[in-house]
CSV table of C-alpha atoms in Angstrom, one decimal:
chain,number,residue,atom,x,y,z
P,572,GLN,CA,-38.5,40.1,-47.8
P,573,SER,CA,-41.1,40.3,-50.6
P,574,VAL,CA,-44.0,37.5,-50.0
P,575,LEU,CA,-43.5,36.4,-53.4
P,576,THR,CA,-39.5,35.0,-54.6
P,577,GLN,CA,-37.7,36.4,-57.8
P,578,PRO,CA,-34.6,35.9,-58.8
P,579,PRO,CA,-32.7,39.5,-58.8
P,580,SER,CA,-30.9,39.5,-61.8
P,581,VAL,CA,-30.8,37.1,-65.2
P,582,SER,CA,-28.9,37.6,-68.3
P,583,ALA,CA,-28.9,36.6,-71.7
P,584,ALA,CA,-28.0,37.4,-75.5
P,585,PRO,CA,-29.8,39.8,-77.7
P,586,GLY,CA,-31.6,37.2,-80.1
P,587,GLN,CA,-32.0,34.3,-77.2
P,588,LYS,CA,-34.7,33.8,-74.8
P,589,VAL,CA,-34.6,34.1,-71.0
P,590,ALA,CA,-37.1,33.1,-68.6
P,591,ILE,CA,-37.5,34.4,-65.2
P,592,SER,CA,-40.0,32.7,-62.3
P,593,CYS,CA,-41.7,33.7,-59.2
P,594,SER,CA,-42.8,31.3,-56.4
P,595,GLY,CA,-45.2,32.0,-53.3
P,596,SER,CA,-47.3,29.7,-52.1
P,597,SER,CA,-51.4,28.4,-51.8
P,598,SER,CA,-52.4,31.7,-50.3
P,599,ASN,CA,-51.6,34.0,-53.3
P,600,ILE,CA,-49.7,32.6,-56.3
P,601,GLY,CA,-51.9,29.1,-56.2
P,602,ASN,CA,-55.3,30.5,-56.0
P,603,ASN,CA,-55.3,33.9,-57.2
P,604,TYR,CA,-54.3,35.1,-60.5
P,605,VAL,CA,-50.8,36.4,-61.4
P,606,SER,CA,-50.0,39.9,-63.5
P,607,TRP,CA,-46.6,40.9,-64.2
P,608,TYR,CA,-45.0,44.6,-64.9
P,609,GLN,CA,-42.0,46.1,-66.6
P,610,GLN,CA,-40.6,48.8,-65.2
P,611,PHE,CA,-37.4,51.3,-66.8
P,612,ALA,CA,-35.4,53.2,-64.6
P,613,GLY,CA,-37.2,56.2,-63.2
P,614,THR,CA,-40.2,55.4,-64.9
P,615,ALA,CA,-43.8,54.1,-63.6
P,616,PRO,CA,-44.7,50.1,-63.7
P,617,LYS,CA,-46.5,48.9,-66.9
P,618,LEU,CA,-48.4,46.3,-67.4
P,619,LEU,CA,-47.1,43.4,-69.0
P,620,ILE,CA,-49.5,40.3,-68.3
P,621,TYR,CA,-52.3,40.0,-66.9
P,622,ASP,CA,-54.3,37.0,-65.6
P,623,ASN,CA,-51.3,34.9,-65.7
P,624,ASP,CA,-50.8,34.8,-69.0
P,625,LYS,CA,-52.7,37.5,-71.3
P,626,ARG,CA,-50.8,39.9,-73.3
P,627,PRO,CA,-52.8,43.9,-73.0
P,628,SER,CA,-52.9,45.1,-76.4
P,629,GLY,CA,-49.5,46.5,-77.2
P,630,ILE,CA,-47.6,44.0,-75.5
P,631,PRO,CA,-45.4,42.1,-78.6
P,632,ASP,CA,-46.1,38.0,-78.5
P,633,ARG,CA,-42.5,37.4,-77.5
P,634,PHE,CA,-43.6,38.5,-73.7
P,635,SER,CA,-45.6,35.3,-72.5
P,636,ALA,CA,-46.0,33.7,-69.3
P,637,SER,CA,-47.5,31.0,-67.5
P,638,LYS,CA,-48.5,29.5,-63.7
P,639,SER,CA,-48.3,26.3,-62.3
P,640,GLY,CA,-49.3,25.5,-59.0
P,641,THR,CA,-47.6,28.0,-56.3
P,642,SER,CA,-44.9,29.5,-59.4
P,643,ALA,CA,-45.4,31.4,-62.3
P,644,THR,CA,-42.9,32.0,-65.0
P,645,LEU,CA,-42.2,35.5,-67.5
P,646,GLY,CA,-40.5,34.4,-70.5
P,647,ILE,CA,-39.3,37.0,-72.8
P,648,THR,CA,-38.2,35.9,-76.3
P,649,GLY,CA,-36.5,37.3,-79.0
P,650,LEU,CA,-34.3,40.0,-76.6
P,651,LEU,CA,-33.9,43.0,-77.8
P,652,THR,CA,-31.1,45.7,-75.5
P,653,GLY,CA,-34.6,47.7,-75.1
P,654,ASP,CA,-36.0,44.8,-73.3
P,655,GLU,CA,-33.2,45.6,-70.4
P,656,SER,CA,-36.0,46.0,-67.5
P,657,ASP,CA,-36.8,45.7,-64.4
P,658,TYR,CA,-40.1,43.0,-64.1
P,659,TYR,CA,-42.4,41.9,-60.9
P,660,CYS,CA,-45.1,39.7,-60.8
P,661,GLY,CA,-47.6,40.1,-58.8
P,662,THR,CA,-50.9,38.6,-57.0
P,663,TRP,CA,-52.9,39.1,-54.4
P,664,ASP,CA,-52.7,36.9,-50.8
P,665,SER,CA,-56.0,36.3,-49.5
P,666,SER,CA,-54.4,35.5,-46.1
P,667,LEU,CA,-53.0,38.8,-45.8
P,668,SER,CA,-55.6,40.8,-47.6
P,669,ALA,CA,-53.1,42.6,-49.9
P,670,VAL,CA,-51.7,42.8,-53.1
P,671,VAL,CA,-47.8,41.3,-52.7
P,672,PHE,CA,-45.3,41.3,-55.3
P,673,GLY,CA,-41.9,39.8,-56.1
P,674,GLY,CA,-38.7,41.8,-55.3
P,675,GLY,CA,-38.3,42.3,-59.1
P,676,THR,CA,-35.9,41.2,-61.2
P,677,ARG,CA,-33.4,42.9,-63.6
P,678,LEU,CA,-32.7,41.6,-67.1
P,679,THR,CA,-29.4,42.5,-68.5
P,680,VAL,CA,-29.2,41.7,-72.1
P,681,LEU,CA,-25.4,41.4,-72.9
F,1163,GLU,CA,-56.3,59.5,-73.3
F,1164,VAL,CA,-56.6,57.5,-70.0
F,1165,LYS,CA,-54.4,59.1,-67.6
F,1166,LEU,CA,-53.5,59.0,-64.2
F,1167,VAL,CA,-51.7,62.5,-62.4
F,1168,GLU,CA,-50.3,61.6,-59.2
F,1169,SER,CA,-49.2,65.2,-56.5
F,1170,GLY,CA,-48.4,67.1,-53.3
F,1171,GLY,CA,-45.6,65.2,-52.9
F,1172,GLY,CA,-42.9,67.0,-51.1
F,1173,LEU,CA,-40.2,67.1,-48.1
F,1174,VAL,CA,-41.4,66.8,-44.5
F,1175,GLN,CA,-40.0,66.0,-41.2
F,1176,PRO,CA,-40.9,63.0,-39.2
F,1177,GLY,CA,-43.7,62.6,-37.4
F,1178,ARG,CA,-45.9,65.2,-39.7
F,1179,SER,CA,-48.6,64.9,-42.4
F,1180,LEU,CA,-48.8,64.7,-46.1
F,1181,ARG,CA,-51.9,64.2,-48.5
F,1182,LEU,CA,-51.0,63.3,-52.2
F,1183,SER,CA,-53.8,63.5,-54.7
F,1184,CYS,CA,-54.1,61.3,-57.9
F,1185,MET,CA,-56.2,62.8,-61.1
F,1186,ALA,CA,-57.9,60.0,-63.3
F,1187,SER,CA,-58.9,61.1,-66.6
F,1188,GLY,CA,-60.1,59.3,-69.6
F,1189,PHE,CA,-62.2,57.1,-67.7
F,1190,THR,CA,-65.4,56.5,-65.7
F,1191,PHE,CA,-63.8,57.1,-62.3
F,1192,GLY,CA,-66.1,56.1,-60.3
F,1193,ASP,CA,-66.3,52.5,-62.0
F,1194,TYR,CA,-63.1,51.6,-60.7
F,1195,VAL,CA,-60.6,50.2,-57.7
F,1196,MET,CA,-57.6,52.6,-57.2
F,1197,SER,CA,-54.6,51.2,-55.4
F,1198,TRP,CA,-51.5,53.0,-54.1
F,1199,PHE,CA,-48.0,52.0,-54.3
F,1200,ARG,CA,-44.4,53.5,-53.6
F,1201,GLN,CA,-41.1,52.5,-54.2
F,1202,ALA,CA,-38.5,53.3,-51.6
F,1203,PRO,CA,-34.9,54.1,-53.4
F,1204,GLY,CA,-33.2,51.2,-55.0
F,1205,LYS,CA,-36.0,49.1,-54.0
F,1206,GLY,CA,-39.2,47.4,-55.5
F,1207,LEU,CA,-42.6,48.1,-55.5
F,1208,GLU,CA,-44.8,47.9,-52.5
F,1209,TRP,CA,-48.5,48.1,-52.0
F,1210,VAL,CA,-49.9,50.5,-49.7
F,1211,GLY,CA,-53.5,49.8,-50.2
F,1212,LEU,CA,-56.5,50.7,-52.2
F,1213,ILE,CA,-60.1,52.0,-51.9
F,1214,ARG,CA,-63.2,50.3,-54.0
F,1215,GLY,CA,-65.9,52.1,-55.2
F,1216,LYS,CA,-69.6,53.2,-54.3
F,1217,SER,CA,-71.0,50.0,-55.4
F,1218,TYR,CA,-68.8,48.5,-52.8
F,1219,ALA,CA,-69.3,51.1,-50.4
F,1220,GLU,CA,-65.7,52.5,-50.9
F,1221,THR,CA,-64.1,49.6,-48.6
F,1222,LYS,CA,-60.5,49.9,-48.3
F,1223,GLU,CA,-57.8,47.2,-48.0
F,1224,TYR,CA,-54.3,48.9,-46.4
F,1225,ALA,CA,-49.9,47.2,-45.7
F,1226,ALA,CA,-50.1,45.9,-42.5
F,1227,SER,CA,-46.8,48.7,-42.6
F,1228,VAL,CA,-49.1,51.4,-42.8
F,1229,LYS,CA,-52.5,50.5,-41.6
F,1230,GLY,CA,-53.7,53.2,-39.2
F,1231,ARG,CA,-51.3,55.8,-40.2
F,1232,PHE,CA,-52.4,56.3,-43.8
F,1233,THR,CA,-55.9,56.6,-45.3
F,1234,ILE,CA,-57.5,56.4,-48.6
F,1235,SER,CA,-60.1,58.2,-50.0
F,1236,ARG,CA,-61.5,59.1,-52.8
F,1237,ASP,CA,-64.2,61.8,-54.5
F,1238,ASP,CA,-65.8,60.8,-57.7
F,1239,SER,CA,-67.3,64.3,-58.5
F,1240,LYS,CA,-63.2,64.9,-58.6
F,1241,ASN,CA,-62.2,61.8,-60.1
F,1242,ILE,CA,-59.4,62.2,-57.8
F,1243,ALA,CA,-57.8,59.8,-55.2
F,1244,TYR,CA,-56.2,60.5,-52.2
F,1245,LEU,CA,-53.6,58.8,-50.0
F,1246,GLN,CA,-53.6,61.0,-46.7
F,1247,MET,CA,-50.4,60.0,-44.6
F,1248,ASN,CA,-49.5,60.7,-41.1
F,1249,SER,CA,-46.8,60.1,-38.0
F,1250,LEU,CA,-44.8,60.1,-40.9
F,1251,LYS,CA,-41.2,58.6,-40.7
F,1252,THR,CA,-38.7,58.3,-42.6
F,1253,GLU,CA,-38.8,54.7,-43.9
F,1254,ASP,CA,-41.8,56.3,-45.9
F,1255,THR,CA,-39.7,57.9,-48.0
F,1256,ALA,CA,-40.1,56.4,-51.8
F,1257,VAL,CA,-42.1,57.5,-55.0
F,1258,TYR,CA,-45.8,57.2,-54.7
F,1259,TYR,CA,-47.8,55.7,-57.7
F,1260,CYS,CA,-51.3,56.0,-58.1
F,1261,ALA,CA,-53.0,52.9,-60.2
F,1262,ARG,CA,-55.9,51.8,-61.7
F,1263,ASP,CA,-56.7,48.3,-60.8
F,1264,GLN,CA,-58.9,45.2,-62.4
F,1265,GLU,CA,-59.9,43.9,-58.7
F,1266,SER,CA,-62.6,40.7,-60.0
F,1267,TYR,CA,-63.0,38.0,-58.1
F,1268,ALA,CA,-63.9,34.2,-59.3
F,1269,ILE,CA,-65.7,31.2,-57.2
F,1270,VAL,CA,-64.3,27.9,-58.5
F,1271,GLY,CA,-65.0,26.3,-55.4
F,1272,VAL,CA,-62.5,28.7,-53.7
F,1273,VAL,CA,-62.1,32.1,-54.1
F,1274,ILE,CA,-60.1,33.3,-56.6
F,1275,ALA,CA,-58.7,37.0,-56.7
F,1276,ASP,CA,-57.6,39.0,-60.0
F,1277,HIS,CA,-55.9,42.2,-59.1
F,1278,TYR,CA,-53.8,44.1,-62.0
F,1279,MET,CA,-53.0,47.2,-62.5
F,1280,ASP,CA,-53.1,48.4,-66.1
F,1281,VAL,CA,-53.1,52.1,-66.0
F,1282,TRP,CA,-50.2,54.1,-63.4
F,1283,GLY,CA,-49.5,57.8,-63.0
F,1284,LYS,CA,-45.9,58.8,-62.9
F,1285,GLY,CA,-45.3,59.2,-59.1
F,1286,THR,CA,-44.6,61.5,-57.2
F,1287,THR,CA,-41.8,61.8,-54.8
F,1288,VAL,CA,-42.0,61.5,-50.8
F,1289,THR,CA,-38.9,62.3,-49.0
F,1290,VAL,CA,-39.6,62.2,-45.1
F,1291,SER,CA,-36.4,64.0,-43.1
F,1292,SER,CA,-35.3,66.1,-40.5
């Protein structure tokens, strides 16, 4: 059981947009920064978003994120088949003194 | 090139020990927090623990699932972080990753923590089985 809650899967057609939610509590998302990771099958995770809504260099602006209260959302526009991957939200939990993740969301681009 | 390379994984019997290494290159290793993560087959990411640098007395934090069994250390002269795993259980079977952790804190009335992992190794596989 993950501390953060994500939908197990989302899907959309190429060119469309999708939103992946991440829900937590005041001890994690509510008071700390959120990051997002992309993980293709059999490979290491890759940082997609940090500090709630910032993109590292090299990440296209099709990827965006926001945070409100105890929830965060990753948005992807102009979907490509190459975006099919698992996406994880992560943050620090001040009560647990631990980095915590959501269970991951598998994106299917139909 | 900023890079992390894990090694030391393998097949080990329950109850035995294993030490993983994470060799860093391309950045000033001692300036950074290093975190370990794992991913069991078909499962999501799980944080294992972290070690801060000398500036923060190399303090460590661990996940409840490994506290007392796993120990993280570092050798800044060799640019290596270690994960010593003792009393291994079958449920410790996973791919283990190390990552550079951009830990920071801000105080805006309350303490706001920032942890994001901007560099990851490719991982090393640990299988605990008799």
